[in-house]
Tab-separated table of C-alpha atoms and ligand atoms in Angstrom:
chain	number	residue	atom	x	y	z
A	18	THR	CA	31.010	187.312	50.026
A	19	GLU	CA	34.679	186.290	50.303
A	20	TYR	CA	36.685	187.759	52.842
A	21	GLU	CA	40.364	187.960	53.302
A	22	THR	CA	40.973	187.579	56.983
A	23	ILE	CA	37.856	185.660	58.203
A	24	LEU	CA	35.721	182.815	57.502
A	25	VAL	CA	31.965	183.082	57.428
A	26	SER	CA	29.624	180.214	57.527
A	27	ARG	CA	25.884	179.506	58.292
A	28	ASP	CA	24.243	176.687	59.946
A	29	GLY	CA	20.427	177.180	59.923
A	30	ARG	CA	19.805	180.485	61.658
A	31	VAL	CA	23.225	180.636	63.212
A	32	GLY	CA	25.930	182.703	61.523
A	33	VAL	CA	29.581	181.883	62.402
A	34	ILE	CA	32.587	184.260	61.912
A	35	THR	CA	35.876	182.702	62.382
A	36	LEU	CA	39.144	184.981	62.695
A	37	ASN	CA	41.624	183.517	60.352
A	38	ARG	CA	45.096	184.956	60.459
A	39	PRO	CA	46.757	181.874	62.069
A	40	LYS	CA	50.184	183.222	61.621
A	41	ALA	CA	49.468	186.506	63.495
A	42	LEU	CA	47.463	184.821	66.173
A	43	ASN	CA	44.416	186.541	64.514
A	44	ALA	CA	45.939	189.890	65.499
A	45	LEU	CA	43.292	192.502	64.479
A	46	ASN	CA	44.637	194.577	61.546
A	47	GLU	CA	42.453	197.105	59.655
A	48	GLN	CA	41.473	194.316	57.076
A	49	THR	CA	40.254	192.185	59.713
A	50	MET	CA	38.313	194.997	61.362
A	51	ASN	CA	36.551	196.034	57.963
A	52	ASP	CA	35.885	192.154	57.354
A	53	VAL	CA	34.529	191.353	60.676
A	54	VAL	CA	32.253	194.581	60.799
A	55	ALA	CA	31.039	194.021	57.160
A	56	ALA	CA	30.223	190.283	57.675
A	57	ALA	CA	28.553	190.855	61.030
A	58	THR	CA	26.457	193.673	59.636
A	59	GLU	CA	25.242	191.491	56.740
A	60	LEU	CA	24.420	188.618	59.213
A	61	ASP	CA	22.549	191.048	61.576
A	62	ARG	CA	20.336	192.475	58.550
A	63	ASP	CA	19.625	189.011	57.413
A	64	PRO	CA	16.057	187.868	58.675
A	65	ASP	CA	17.098	184.367	58.447
A	66	ILE	CA	19.975	184.763	60.947
A	67	GLY	CA	19.014	184.811	64.682
A	68	ALA	CA	22.455	184.654	66.367
A	69	ILE	CA	26.144	185.132	65.520
A	70	ILE	CA	29.117	183.432	66.743
A	71	LEU	CA	32.498	185.033	66.591
A	72	THR	CA	35.394	182.782	67.252
A	73	GLY	CA	39.137	182.210	66.594
A	74	SER	CA	41.540	179.256	66.564
A	75	GLU	CA	42.355	176.812	69.355
A	76	LYS	CA	45.481	178.756	70.147
A	77	ALA	CA	44.039	182.307	69.910
A	78	PHE	CA	40.769	183.918	69.743
A	79	ALA	CA	42.786	187.152	69.101
A	80	ALA	CA	46.151	188.276	70.450
A	81	GLY	CA	45.274	191.935	70.268
A	82	ALA	CA	45.134	194.733	67.883
A	83	ASP	CA	48.082	194.509	65.074
A	84	ILE	CA	51.030	195.914	66.811
A	85	LYS	CA	53.043	195.939	63.725
A	86	GLU	CA	50.549	197.849	61.804
A	87	MET	CA	50.170	200.309	64.417
A	88	ALA	CA	53.768	200.956	65.584
A	89	THR	CA	54.695	203.878	63.412
A	90	LYS	CA	51.592	205.655	63.263
A	91	SER	CA	51.415	209.205	64.385
A	92	ALA	CA	48.840	210.668	66.910
A	93	ALA	CA	47.629	212.993	64.223
A	94	GLU	CA	46.977	210.065	61.802
A	95	MET	CA	45.288	207.937	64.523
A	96	TYR	CA	43.039	210.751	65.308
A	97	ARG	CA	42.286	211.840	61.670
A	98	VAL	CA	41.246	208.229	60.672
A	99	ASP	CA	39.565	207.820	64.270
A	100	PHE	CA	41.551	204.650	64.693
A	101	PHE	CA	39.414	201.688	65.939
A	102	SER	CA	36.125	203.638	65.552
A	103	PRO	CA	34.640	201.141	62.992
A	104	TRP	CA	34.438	198.584	65.705
A	105	ASP	CA	31.681	200.640	67.417
A	106	ALA	CA	29.323	199.560	64.686
A	107	PHE	CA	30.081	195.843	65.441
A	108	ALA	CA	29.395	196.513	69.260
A	109	ARG	CA	25.960	198.119	68.439
A	110	LEU	CA	24.620	195.479	66.241
A	111	ARG	CA	21.454	193.977	67.935
A	112	THR	CA	21.449	190.321	66.747
A	113	PRO	CA	22.706	188.387	69.870
A	114	LYS	CA	26.471	187.796	69.416
A	115	ILE	CA	28.497	185.206	71.069
A	116	ALA	CA	32.137	185.272	71.498
A	117	ALA	CA	33.624	181.600	71.685
A	118	VAL	CA	36.960	182.136	73.196
A	119	SER	CA	39.664	179.490	73.034
A	120	GLY	CA	43.386	180.423	74.078
A	121	TYR	CA	44.623	184.035	73.968
A	122	ALA	CA	42.003	186.873	74.160
A	123	LEU	CA	44.478	189.625	74.779
A	124	GLY	CA	44.136	193.548	74.265
A	125	GLY	CA	41.710	194.071	71.359
A	126	GLY	CA	41.025	190.392	71.495
A	127	CYS	CA	39.646	190.706	74.927
A	128	GLU	CA	38.038	194.031	73.982
A	129	LEU	CA	36.304	192.339	70.849
A	130	ALA	CA	35.007	189.450	72.922
A	131	MET	CA	33.500	192.186	75.341
A	132	MET	CA	31.831	193.817	72.560
A	133	CYS	CA	29.859	190.696	72.098
A	134	ASP	CA	26.618	189.943	74.156
A	135	LEU	CA	28.173	187.070	76.196
A	136	ILE	CA	31.447	185.193	76.099
A	137	ILE	CA	31.686	181.268	76.377
A	138	ALA	CA	35.149	180.230	77.061
A	139	ALA	CA	37.259	177.232	76.572
A	140	ASP	CA	39.171	176.013	79.882
A	141	THR	CA	42.397	177.173	77.786
A	142	ALA	CA	41.120	180.730	77.480
A	143	LYS	CA	43.439	183.591	78.767
A	144	PHE	CA	42.183	187.153	78.898
A	145	GLY	CA	44.402	190.253	79.304
A	146	GLN	CA	44.775	193.763	78.630
A	147	PRO	CA	48.610	193.994	78.058
A	148	GLU	CA	48.692	197.269	76.281
A	149	ILE	CA	50.690	198.974	79.169
A	150	ASN	CA	53.566	196.940	78.185
A	151	LEU	CA	53.443	198.552	74.945
A	152	GLY	CA	53.445	202.195	76.151
A	153	VAL	CA	49.676	202.644	75.528
A	154	ILE	CA	46.300	201.826	77.037
A	155	PRO	CA	43.336	199.819	75.855
A	156	GLY	CA	41.855	201.664	73.025
A	157	MET	CA	38.770	199.317	71.788
A	158	GLY	CA	36.659	199.675	74.968
A	159	GLY	CA	38.836	197.971	77.468
A	160	THR	CA	39.029	200.569	80.172
A	161	GLN	CA	35.107	201.022	80.043
A	162	ARG	CA	33.902	197.438	79.343
A	163	LEU	CA	36.051	195.499	81.675
A	164	ILE	CA	35.311	197.674	84.686
A	165	ARG	CA	31.651	197.111	84.072
A	166	ALA	CA	32.237	193.344	83.498
A	167	ILE	CA	34.427	192.763	86.671
A	168	GLY	CA	34.458	195.753	88.733
A	169	LYS	CA	36.979	198.276	89.353
A	170	SER	CA	39.634	196.364	91.494
A	171	LYS	CA	40.156	193.465	89.044
A	172	ALA	CA	40.062	195.807	86.053
A	173	MET	CA	42.721	198.025	87.404
A	174	ASP	CA	44.765	194.986	88.269
A	175	MET	CA	44.483	193.714	84.622
A	176	ILE	CA	45.051	197.173	83.076
A	177	LEU	CA	47.816	198.368	85.264
A	178	THR	CA	49.957	195.070	85.611
A	179	ALA	CA	48.923	193.384	82.127
A	180	ARG	CA	48.413	190.011	84.102
A	181	GLN	CA	46.368	187.455	82.260
A	182	MET	CA	43.203	186.024	83.895
A	183	ASP	CA	42.424	182.244	83.055
A	184	ALA	CA	39.112	180.925	82.244
A	185	GLU	CA	38.293	179.872	85.916
A	186	GLU	CA	38.948	183.212	87.229
A	187	ALA	CA	37.088	185.047	84.191
A	188	GLU	CA	33.958	183.088	85.023
A	189	ARG	CA	34.365	183.638	88.883
A	190	SER	CA	34.565	187.540	88.069
A	191	GLY	CA	31.613	187.430	85.701
A	192	LEU	CA	33.700	188.298	82.311
A	193	VAL	CA	32.470	184.912	80.982
A	194	ALA	CA	29.067	183.161	80.975
A	195	ARG	CA	30.358	179.581	80.740
A	196	VAL	CA	33.511	177.773	80.720
A	197	VAL	CA	33.664	174.350	79.135
A	198	PRO	CA	36.371	171.822	78.051
A	199	ALA	CA	38.310	173.072	75.016
A	200	ASP	CA	36.964	170.323	72.536
A	201	GLN	CA	33.359	171.284	73.489
A	202	LEU	CA	33.657	174.954	72.752
A	203	LEU	CA	32.015	175.297	69.488
A	204	ASP	CA	29.414	172.660	70.323
A	205	THR	CA	28.423	174.619	73.285
A	206	ALA	CA	28.526	178.093	71.486
A	207	ASN	CA	26.372	176.367	68.699
A	208	ASP	CA	23.793	174.996	71.204
A	209	VAL	CA	23.499	178.410	73.002
A	210	ALA	CA	23.378	180.196	69.540
A	211	ARG	CA	20.749	177.842	68.342
A	212	THR	CA	18.547	178.132	71.330
A	213	ILE	CA	18.674	181.962	70.887
A	214	ALA	CA	18.109	181.751	67.054
A	215	GLY	CA	14.998	179.537	67.746
A	216	LEU	CA	13.205	182.182	69.435
A	217	SER	CA	11.786	185.520	68.057
A	218	LYS	CA	14.643	187.590	66.336
A	219	PRO	CA	12.954	190.981	67.168
A	220	VAL	CA	12.129	190.144	70.606
A	221	ALA	CA	15.852	188.838	71.152
A	222	GLN	CA	17.079	192.145	69.660
A	223	HIS	CA	14.946	194.216	71.829
A	224	ALA	CA	16.314	192.156	74.878
A	225	VAL	CA	19.711	192.960	73.768
A	226	GLU	CA	18.964	196.660	73.530
A	227	ALA	CA	17.255	196.747	76.951
A	228	VAL	CA	20.088	195.040	78.724
A	229	ASN	CA	22.724	197.247	77.169
A	230	ALA	CA	20.699	200.312	78.191
A	231	ALA	CA	21.654	199.383	81.683
A	232	TYR	CA	25.141	200.776	80.770
A	233	GLU	CA	23.799	203.994	79.794
A	234	THR	CA	20.956	204.893	82.088
A	235	THR	CA	19.992	205.476	85.823
A	236	LEU	CA	17.987	202.757	87.115
A	237	GLN	CA	14.716	204.700	86.843
A	238	GLN	CA	15.258	205.478	83.095
A	239	GLY	CA	16.294	201.833	82.443
A	240	VAL	CA	13.347	200.453	83.893
A	241	GLN	CA	11.089	202.784	82.298
A	242	TYR	CA	12.800	202.060	78.839
A	243	GLU	CA	12.365	198.163	79.635
A	244	ARG	CA	8.784	198.809	80.410
A	245	ARG	CA	8.126	200.763	77.206
A	246	VAL	CA	9.889	198.008	75.054
A	247	PHE	CA	7.760	195.335	76.990
A	248	HIS	CA	4.665	197.136	76.260
A	249	GLY	CA	5.611	197.690	72.554
A	250	LEU	CA	6.425	193.996	72.155
A	251	PHE	CA	2.512	193.304	72.380
A	252	SER	CA	2.219	194.734	68.960
A	253	THR	CA	4.202	191.660	67.528
A	254	ALA	CA	2.863	188.450	66.233
A	255	ASP	CA	5.549	186.643	68.227
A	256	GLN	CA	4.157	187.757	71.324
A	257	LYS	CA	0.688	186.689	70.379
A	258	GLU	CA	1.963	183.330	69.240
A	259	GLY	CA	4.438	182.882	72.216
A	260	MET	CA	1.480	183.286	74.803
A	261	THR	CA	-1.087	181.335	72.633
A	262	ALA	CA	1.326	178.455	72.312
A	263	PHE	CA	1.762	178.440	76.373
A	264	SER	CA	-1.992	178.190	76.733
A	265	GLU	CA	-2.293	175.560	73.998
A	266	LYS	CA	0.415	173.516	75.716
A	267	ARG	CA	2.470	173.392	72.500
A	268	LYS	CA	5.954	174.817	71.299
A	269	ALA	CA	5.646	178.484	69.967
A	270	ASN	CA	6.312	178.661	66.314
A	271	PHE	CA	7.902	182.175	65.822
A	272	THR	CA	7.518	183.938	62.750
A	273	HIS	CA	10.020	186.908	63.673
A	274	GLU	CA	7.416	189.433	63.212
B	3	LIG	C1	50.808	191.775	65.506
B	3	LIG	C2	51.231	189.464	66.524
B	3	LIG	C3	50.386	189.960	67.657
B	3	LIG	C4	49.837	191.289	67.615
B	3	LIG	C5	51.106	187.838	67.831
B	3	LIG	N1	51.634	188.314	66.744
B	3	LIG	N2	50.365	188.918	68.543
B	3	LIG	N3	51.420	190.506	65.532
B	3	LIG	N4	50.077	192.142	66.588
B	3	LIG	N5	49.068	191.515	68.621
B	3	LIG	C6	52.387	187.562	65.892
B	3	LIG	C7	53.949	187.359	66.314
B	3	LIG	O1	54.651	188.619	66.113
B	3	LIG	C8	54.477	186.199	65.646
B	3	LIG	O2	54.651	186.704	64.407
B	3	LIG	C9	53.108	185.416	65.538
B	3	LIG	O3	51.984	186.189	65.682
B	3	LIG	C10	53.103	184.272	66.619
B	3	LIG	O4	53.271	184.845	67.911
B	3	LIG	P1	54.438	184.409	68.966
B	3	LIG	O5	54.683	185.713	69.618
B	3	LIG	O6	55.516	183.745	68.307
B	3	LIG	O7	53.528	183.431	69.668
B	3	LIG	P2	53.849	182.878	71.248
B	3	LIG	O8	55.297	182.945	71.546
B	3	LIG	O9	53.034	181.683	71.403
B	3	LIG	O10	53.329	184.153	72.050
B	3	LIG	C11	51.835	184.315	72.188
B	3	LIG	C12	51.562	185.722	72.735
B	3	LIG	C13	52.391	186.662	72.091
B	3	LIG	C14	51.754	185.600	74.224
B	3	LIG	C15	50.045	186.186	72.590
B	3	LIG	O11	52.223	186.747	70.507
B	3	LIG	C16	51.924	188.133	72.563
B	3	LIG	O12	52.463	188.646	73.471
B	3	LIG	N6	51.400	188.939	71.550
B	3	LIG	C17	50.963	190.350	71.754
B	3	LIG	C18	49.812	190.469	72.779
B	3	LIG	C19	49.590	191.878	73.055
B	3	LIG	O13	50.425	192.666	73.479
B	3	LIG	N7	48.401	192.316	72.717
B	3	LIG	C20	47.842	193.584	72.660
B	3	LIG	C21	48.073	194.315	71.636
B	3	LIG	S1	47.477	196.215	71.706
B	3	LIG	P3	56.293	186.309	63.559
B	3	LIG	O14	55.993	187.022	62.368
B	3	LIG	O15	57.132	186.562	64.594
B	3	LIG	O16	56.037	184.660	63.518
B	3	LIG	C22	45.973	196.011	71.589
B	3	LIG	C23	45.196	197.216	71.803
B	3	LIG	C24	45.666	198.436	71.272
B	3	LIG	O17	45.457	195.063	71.329
B	3	LIG	C25	45.128	199.515	71.888
B	3	LIG	C26	46.114	200.680	71.996
B	3	LIG	C27	46.157	201.515	70.680
């Protein structure tokens, strides 16, 4: 499929979506949203894809939602079309999603990175929620996901003052999993994606669901959910293969079943 605002490529079992609106620093307009959701959904459903990388350019992962597109809309219109709601489908995909962030990840860009399962940042990355400067608040999950990622005090600092966080602070705060030199960003993201994609897809998907359940449940319910999933995985061929391979001192050959 050809897309207007993104590039999609495949390398073995890894799918890569590259935001590609360089003149607007990858600002996320409606077309970009529809393109990303469609491409990611197709990769998610593809049994030959085991991990998805979402990335931007060297200068910008994404500088936010498209301010020019939004500026004149009325509240009634925003409500009628439930503006931004299609992103929920992206966040819910279960194939592991890795955000590879270089440069600006601001507003919706930061929020889109947080919809991924983990973030790998170049040392040039800058995260921020500057919506308050525009007379609004984050609208793609920032007020909810940032506090869960970095805690209340830092989330309030960023959302109320619009200050940007560099990659080092973002790693220290738990927003990103790893920071690497900018010229190694895609190699590192690819290594991580290839590692995940070499394992059992359904098992990795269940892991994503179980970890994300921690956002929604009490500890007791979450532990119970984990245990039910854990028990259920004993019905997979991949569990039998994984444990047999260990006993036979060889590498597991997962069939994703
Ligand atoms: C639309 C954008 C944009 C955006 C950049 N551009 N960000 N267009 N929406 N979010 C456009 C600029 O208008 C400009 O177009 C071109 O991209 C290059 O940007 P410059 O500003 O010239 O680049 P630079 O001087 O390097 O500054 C980079 C920047 C700045 C610091 C990232 O662009 C910036 O502050 N952008 C906005 C960041 C922001 O507020 N994001 C949050 C958006 S709201 P032209 O045509 O002039 O060359 C959001 C959540 C919405 O995401 C939730 C509430 C509804």
